[in-house]
Amino acid sequence: MSADEQDQMLDLVIEGVRPYGAGEPVAVAVDGGVIRSIGPDARRLAAAERIDGSGGIVLPSFVEPHIHLDKTLTRRFPGGDAESWEEADAVQGGVKRTFTPTDVESRASRAIELAISNGIGLMRAHVAIDTAQELISLEGVLRARERWADAVEIEIVALLEESIVEHPELLHQAREAMRRGADVIGGIPNEEQDTRGQLSHLDALFEIAEEFDTPVDAHVDYDADPSQKTLELLADLTLERGFEGRVLASHCCALATYPQHESERVIEKVRRAGITVCISPLANLQQVGSVGRLPVHRGSSRTKELLDAGVNVAAGTDNMNDMWFAFGRLDPLETAYVAILSAALRTEAEVAAGLEMVTNRAARALRRSERTIAVGAPADLVVLEAEDLTDVLRGLSSRRLTIKGGRLVGGMATERWGAGGGVPRASMEGAAQ
Ligand SMILES: [Zn+2]
């Protein structure tokens, strides 16, 4: 360490952390939003702010690749107990008609705050473009993005959520959404009645993507139903249009129900097209179809086969406390944990891939470079109280600190205690107030 470095006042020093859980604890020194030094000596550097990592793990901050920020926290509306798919869709449509930009901003902000406390530094948020509320959701989420810009980076997908064949006017709104600040064009081809309609839906997405030079993010084949086949259409179009590496396909639940030879053909096309498959393990485990009287959950596509074939797989929250899914905590560790269980990932390498679905694989899905902890890398980090990466997933971490652009922006602390050990003093004092 040079004399200059010792004299300089840095923004932040995180002491006693192990990058990726390996080796002895070190210090990570940060300045100007960038990691300046990593090692035992870095703890001696002067800094405006210091964090005690208590021997925990430091990772690059998490990436949330799929969340509906506009609909989140709307479960409280009447009709929230809808049981069937059609009922939920109808109720959600009614709920959307009540949205105002202020209401959307307020709910999205509560979700964003949760995301920050959970260690998310980058997220992709879907905003519905539909006949119920036109661009109201976009306006609300744009405001929320602005409000939290220092703490988390948010990409917005303008999601065409209804049939474009029936409502071609929605394409004008999607273009307007792109002009107002959306970053990605999205759609749901399965909203169309037939293959021809699905193809023209997807074609329209690619046309807008070409016009605005953006990636494509499509919800495809979200039922456990082998007759849904839009993933293959999407892969064909991606190859035809030269969009390799710029397309994300969410859900892809039907793929798991195809005969083996058919799924292998589709997976090979998906690989060649460089499409990322984004699963939603939480919501899709609860949502069911049925074969006879047996409930069949929508599941996690063919995650293992996709990974083995070299396809990038990411995992996202999708819906949270809305008509589609009552639960959800916007916690990437919970998403990774459930992804690992639902996709039956067992070996050390497979479990590591599961965790990557909310870190590097999710970053790749959003076309970002690999997130690293190295001198010169952005200081977008999360500090976790855990021994190793398996421990992170076992405990879902009890203490977490989120650092964005070199500043501490959020986190959580949990004190645990049992009656035999006595109530911690701090808790008693807190309870007395
Ligand atoms: Zn979704």
Coordinates of N, CA, C and O in Angstrom, one line a residue, residues 45-142:
L45 N -7.2 1.3 5.5 CA -7.5 2.5 4.7 C -8.6 3.3 5.4 O -9.5 2.8 6.0
A46 N -8.4 4.7 5.4 CA -9.4 5.6 6.0 C -10.6 5.6 5.1 O -10.5 5.7 3.8
A47 N -11.8 5.7 5.7 CA -13.0 5.7 4.9 C -14.1 6.5 5.6 O -14.1 6.5 6.8
A48 N -15.0 7.1 4.8 CA -16.1 7.8 5.4 C -17.1 6.9 6.1 O -17.7 7.3 7.1
E49 N -17.2 5.7 5.6 CA -18.1 4.7 6.2 C -17.4 3.4 6.3 O -16.7 3.0 5.4
R50 N -17.7 2.6 7.4 CA -17.1 1.3 7.5 C -18.3 0.3 7.9 O -19.2 0.6 8.6
I51 N -18.1 -0.9 7.3 CA -19.1 -2.0 7.6 C -18.3 -3.2 8.1 O -17.3 -3.5 7.6
D52 N -18.9 -3.8 9.2 CA -18.3 -5.0 9.7 C -19.0 -6.2 9.1 O -20.2 -6.4 9.4
G53 N -18.3 -6.9 8.3 CA -18.9 -8.1 7.6 C -19.0 -9.3 8.5 O -19.6 -10.3 8.1
S54 N -18.4 -9.3 9.7 CA -18.4 -10.4 10.7 C -18.0 -11.7 10.1 O -18.6 -12.7 10.5
G55 N -17.1 -11.7 9.1 CA -16.7 -13.0 8.6 C -17.6 -13.6 7.6 O -17.4 -14.7 7.1
G56 N -18.6 -12.9 7.2 CA -19.6 -13.4 6.2 C -19.1 -13.4 4.8 O -17.9 -13.2 4.5
I57 N -20.1 -13.6 3.9 CA -19.7 -13.7 2.5 C -20.1 -12.4 1.7 O -21.1 -11.8 2.1
V58 N -19.2 -12.0 0.8 CA -19.6 -10.9 -0.1 C -19.8 -11.4 -1.5 O -18.9 -12.2 -2.0
L59 N -20.9 -11.1 -2.1 CA -21.2 -11.5 -3.5 C -21.5 -10.2 -4.3 O -21.9 -9.2 -3.8
P60 N -21.4 -10.3 -5.7 CA -22.0 -9.2 -6.5 C -23.5 -9.2 -6.2 O -24.1 -10.2 -5.9
S61 N -24.1 -8.0 -6.2 CA -25.5 -7.9 -5.8 C -26.3 -8.7 -6.8 O -25.9 -9.0 -7.9
F62 N -27.5 -9.1 -6.3 CA -28.4 -10.0 -7.1 C -29.0 -9.3 -8.3 O -29.2 -8.1 -8.3
V63 N -29.5 -10.2 -9.2 CA -30.2 -9.6 -10.4 C -31.6 -10.3 -10.4 O -31.6 -11.5 -10.4
E64 N -32.6 -9.5 -10.5 CA -34.0 -10.0 -10.6 C -34.4 -9.9 -12.1 O -34.6 -8.7 -12.5
P65 N -34.5 -11.0 -12.8 CA -34.8 -10.8 -14.2 C -36.3 -10.7 -14.6 O -36.5 -10.5 -15.8
H66 N -37.2 -10.9 -13.7 CA -38.6 -10.9 -14.1 C -39.5 -10.6 -12.9 O -39.8 -11.5 -12.1
I67 N -40.0 -9.4 -12.9 CA -41.0 -9.0 -11.8 C -42.1 -8.1 -12.5 O -41.7 -7.2 -13.3
H68 N -43.3 -8.3 -12.1 CA -44.4 -7.4 -12.5 C -44.6 -6.3 -11.5 O -45.5 -6.5 -10.6
L69 N -43.9 -5.2 -11.6 CA -44.0 -4.2 -10.6 C -45.3 -3.4 -10.6 O -45.7 -2.9 -9.6
D70 N -46.0 -3.4 -11.8 CA -47.2 -2.7 -11.8 C -48.4 -3.4 -11.1 O -49.2 -2.7 -10.5
K71 N -48.4 -4.7 -11.1 CA -49.5 -5.5 -10.5 C -49.2 -5.8 -9.0 O -50.1 -6.2 -8.3
T72 N -48.0 -5.7 -8.6 CA -47.6 -6.2 -7.3 C -48.4 -5.5 -6.2 O -48.8 -4.4 -6.3
L73 N -48.7 -6.3 -5.1 CA -49.4 -5.8 -3.9 C -50.8 -5.4 -4.3 O -51.3 -4.4 -3.7
T74 N -51.5 -6.1 -5.2 CA -52.9 -5.8 -5.5 C -53.8 -6.9 -5.0 O -55.0 -6.8 -5.3
R75 N -53.3 -7.8 -4.3 CA -54.1 -8.9 -3.8 C -55.3 -8.5 -2.9 O -56.3 -9.2 -2.8
R76 N -55.1 -7.4 -2.2 CA -56.1 -6.9 -1.3 C -57.4 -6.5 -2.0 O -58.4 -6.3 -1.3
F77 N -57.4 -6.3 -3.3 CA -58.6 -5.9 -4.0 C -59.7 -7.0 -3.9 O -59.4 -8.2 -3.8
P78 N -61.0 -6.6 -3.9 CA -62.0 -7.6 -3.9 C -61.9 -8.6 -5.1 O -61.5 -8.2 -6.2
G79 N -62.1 -9.9 -4.8 CA -61.9 -10.9 -5.8 C -60.6 -11.5 -5.8 O -60.2 -12.4 -6.6
G80 N -59.8 -11.2 -4.8 CA -58.4 -11.7 -4.7 C -58.3 -13.2 -4.5 O -57.3 -13.8 -4.6
D81 N -59.5 -13.8 -4.1 CA -59.5 -15.2 -3.9 C -59.9 -16.0 -5.1 O -60.3 -17.2 -5.0
A82 N -59.8 -15.4 -6.3 CA -60.1 -16.1 -7.5 C -59.4 -17.5 -7.6 O -58.2 -17.5 -7.3
E83 N -60.1 -18.5 -8.0 CA -59.5 -19.8 -8.1 C -59.1 -20.2 -9.4 O -58.0 -20.8 -9.6
S84 N -59.9 -20.0 -10.5 CA -59.5 -20.4 -11.8 C -58.7 -19.4 -12.5 O -58.7 -18.2 -12.2
W85 N -58.0 -19.8 -13.5 CA -57.2 -19.0 -14.4 C -58.0 -17.8 -15.0 O -57.7 -16.7 -14.9
E86 N -59.2 -18.2 -15.6 CA -60.0 -17.3 -16.3 C -60.5 -16.2 -15.3 O -60.6 -15.0 -15.6
E87 N -60.9 -16.7 -14.1 CA -61.4 -15.8 -13.0 C -60.4 -14.8 -12.6 O -60.6 -13.6 -12.5
A88 N -59.1 -15.3 -12.4 CA -58.0 -14.4 -12.0 C -57.8 -13.4 -13.1 O -57.6 -12.2 -12.8
D89 N -57.8 -13.8 -14.3 CA -57.6 -12.9 -15.5 C -58.6 -11.8 -15.5 O -58.3 -10.6 -15.6
A90 N -59.9 -12.2 -15.3 CA -61.0 -11.2 -15.3 C -60.9 -10.3 -14.1 O -61.0 -9.1 -14.3
V91 N -60.6 -10.8 -13.0 CA -60.4 -10.0 -11.8 C -59.3 -9.0 -11.9 O -59.3 -7.8 -11.7
Q92 N -58.1 -9.6 -12.5 CA -56.9 -8.7 -12.6 C -57.2 -7.6 -13.6 O -56.8 -6.4 -13.4
G93 N -58.0 -7.9 -14.7 CA -58.4 -6.9 -15.6 C -59.2 -5.7 -14.9 O -59.0 -4.6 -15.2
G94 N -60.1 -6.1 -14.0 CA -60.9 -5.2 -13.3 C -60.1 -4.3 -12.4 O -60.2 -3.1 -12.3
V95 N -59.1 -5.0 -11.7 CA -58.2 -4.3 -10.8 C -57.4 -3.3 -11.5 O -57.2 -2.1 -11.1
K96 N -56.9 -3.7 -12.7 CA -56.1 -2.7 -13.5 C -56.8 -1.4 -13.9 O -56.2 -0.4 -14.0
R97 N -58.1 -1.6 -14.0 CA -58.9 -0.4 -14.4 C -58.9 0.7 -13.2 O -59.3 1.8 -13.4
T98 N -58.6 0.2 -12.0 CA -58.6 1.1 -10.9 C -57.2 1.8 -10.7 O -57.0 2.7 -9.9
F99 N -56.2 1.4 -11.5 CA -54.8 1.9 -11.3 C -54.8 3.4 -11.6 O -55.4 3.9 -12.5
T100 N -53.9 4.1 -10.8 CA -53.5 5.5 -11.2 C -52.0 5.5 -11.1 O -51.4 4.7 -10.4
P101 N -51.4 6.5 -11.8 CA -49.9 6.5 -11.7 C -49.4 6.6 -10.3 O -48.4 5.9 -9.9
T102 N -50.1 7.3 -9.4 CA -49.7 7.5 -8.0 C -49.8 6.1 -7.2 O -48.9 5.8 -6.5
D103 N -50.9 5.4 -7.5 CA -51.0 4.1 -6.8 C -50.0 3.1 -7.3 O -49.4 2.4 -6.5
V104 N -49.7 3.1 -8.6 CA -48.7 2.2 -9.2 C -47.3 2.5 -8.6 O -46.6 1.7 -8.2
E105 N -47.0 3.8 -8.6 CA -45.7 4.3 -8.1 C -45.6 3.8 -6.6 O -44.5 3.3 -6.2
S106 N -46.6 4.0 -5.8 CA -46.6 3.7 -4.4 C -46.4 2.2 -4.2 O -45.5 1.7 -3.4
R107 N -47.1 1.3 -4.9 CA -46.9 -0.1 -4.7 C -45.6 -0.6 -5.2 O -44.9 -1.4 -4.6
A108 N -45.2 -0.1 -6.4 CA -43.9 -0.5 -7.0 C -42.8 -0.1 -6.1 O -41.8 -0.8 -5.9
S109 N -42.9 1.1 -5.4 CA -41.9 1.6 -4.5 C -41.7 0.6 -3.3 O -40.6 0.4 -2.9
R110 N -42.9 0.1 -2.8 CA -42.8 -0.8 -1.7 C -42.0 -2.1 -2.1 O -41.2 -2.6 -1.3
A111 N -42.3 -2.5 -3.3 CA -41.7 -3.7 -3.8 C -40.2 -3.5 -4.0 O -39.3 -4.3 -3.7
I112 N -39.9 -2.3 -4.6 CA -38.5 -2.0 -4.9 C -37.7 -1.9 -3.5 O -36.5 -2.4 -3.5
E113 N -38.3 -1.3 -2.5 CA -37.6 -1.2 -1.2 C -37.3 -2.6 -0.7 O -36.2 -2.9 -0.2
L114 N -38.2 -3.5 -0.9 CA -38.0 -4.9 -0.5 C -36.9 -5.5 -1.3 O -36.0 -6.2 -0.7
A115 N -36.9 -5.3 -2.6 CA -35.8 -5.8 -3.4 C -34.4 -5.3 -3.0 O -33.5 -6.1 -2.9
I116 N -34.4 -4.0 -2.7 CA -33.1 -3.4 -2.2 C -32.6 -4.1 -0.9 O -31.5 -4.5 -0.8
S117 N -33.6 -4.3 0.0 CA -33.2 -4.9 1.3 C -32.8 -6.3 1.1 O -32.0 -6.9 1.9
N118 N -33.2 -7.0 0.0 CA -32.9 -8.4 -0.2 C -31.6 -8.5 -1.0 O -31.1 -9.6 -1.3
G119 N -30.9 -7.4 -1.4 CA -29.6 -7.5 -2.1 C -29.7 -7.4 -3.6 O -28.7 -7.7 -4.2
I120 N -30.8 -6.9 -4.1 CA -30.9 -6.8 -5.6 C -30.3 -5.4 -6.0 O -30.6 -4.4 -5.5
G121 N -29.5 -5.5 -7.1 CA -28.9 -4.3 -7.6 C -29.4 -3.9 -9.0 O -29.2 -2.8 -9.5
L122 N -30.0 -4.9 -9.6 CA -30.5 -4.7 -11.0 C -31.7 -5.6 -11.2 O -31.7 -6.8 -10.8
M123 N -32.8 -5.0 -11.7 CA -34.0 -5.8 -12.0 C -34.6 -5.4 -13.3 O -34.5 -4.3 -13.8
R124 N -35.3 -6.4 -13.9 CA -36.1 -6.1 -15.1 C -37.6 -6.2 -14.7 O -38.1 -7.3 -14.3
A125 N -38.3 -5.1 -14.9 CA -39.7 -5.0 -14.5 C -40.6 -5.0 -15.7 O -40.4 -4.2 -16.6
H126 N -41.6 -5.8 -15.7 CA -42.6 -5.8 -16.8 C -43.7 -4.8 -16.4 O -44.2 -4.8 -15.3
V127 N -44.1 -4.1 -17.4 CA -45.2 -3.1 -17.3 C -46.3 -3.4 -18.4 O -45.9 -3.4 -19.5
A128 N -47.5 -3.7 -18.0 CA -48.5 -4.1 -18.9 C -48.9 -3.0 -19.8 O -49.2 -1.8 -19.4
I129 N -49.0 -3.3 -21.1 CA -49.6 -2.3 -22.1 C -50.9 -3.0 -22.5 O -50.8 -4.1 -23.1
D130 N -52.0 -2.5 -22.2 CA -53.3 -3.2 -22.5 C -54.4 -2.2 -22.6 O -54.3 -1.0 -22.4
T131 N -55.6 -2.8 -22.9 CA -56.8 -1.9 -23.1 C -57.4 -1.4 -21.8 O -58.1 -0.4 -21.8
A132 N -57.0 -2.1 -20.7 CA -57.6 -1.7 -19.4 C -57.1 -0.4 -18.9 O -57.8 0.4 -18.3
Q133 N -55.8 -0.2 -19.0 CA -55.2 1.0 -18.4 C -54.1 1.7 -19.2 O -53.4 2.6 -18.7
E134 N -54.1 1.4 -20.5 CA -53.2 2.1 -21.4 C -51.8 2.3 -20.8 O -51.2 1.3 -20.5
L135 N -51.3 3.5 -20.6 CA -49.9 3.7 -20.2 C -49.8 4.1 -18.7 O -48.8 4.7 -18.3
I136 N -50.9 3.9 -18.0 CA -50.9 4.4 -16.6 C -49.8 3.6 -15.8 O -49.1 4.2 -15.0
S137 N -49.7 2.3 -16.0 CA -48.7 1.5 -15.2 C -47.3 1.9 -15.6 O -46.5 2.0 -14.7
L138 N -47.1 2.2 -16.9 CA -45.8 2.7 -17.3 C -45.4 3.9 -16.5 O -44.3 4.1 -16.0
E139 N -46.4 4.9 -16.5 CA -46.1 6.2 -15.8 C -45.7 5.9 -14.4 O -44.7 6.5 -13.9
G140 N -46.5 5.1 -13.7 CA -46.2 4.8 -12.3 C -44.9 4.2 -12.0 O -44.1 4.6 -11.1
V141 N -44.5 3.2 -12.9 CA -43.2 2.5 -12.7 C -42.1 3.4 -13.1 O -41.0 3.3 -12.5
L142 N -42.3 4.2 -14.1 CA -41.2 5.2 -14.5 C -40.9 6.1 -13.3 O -39.7 6.4 -13.0

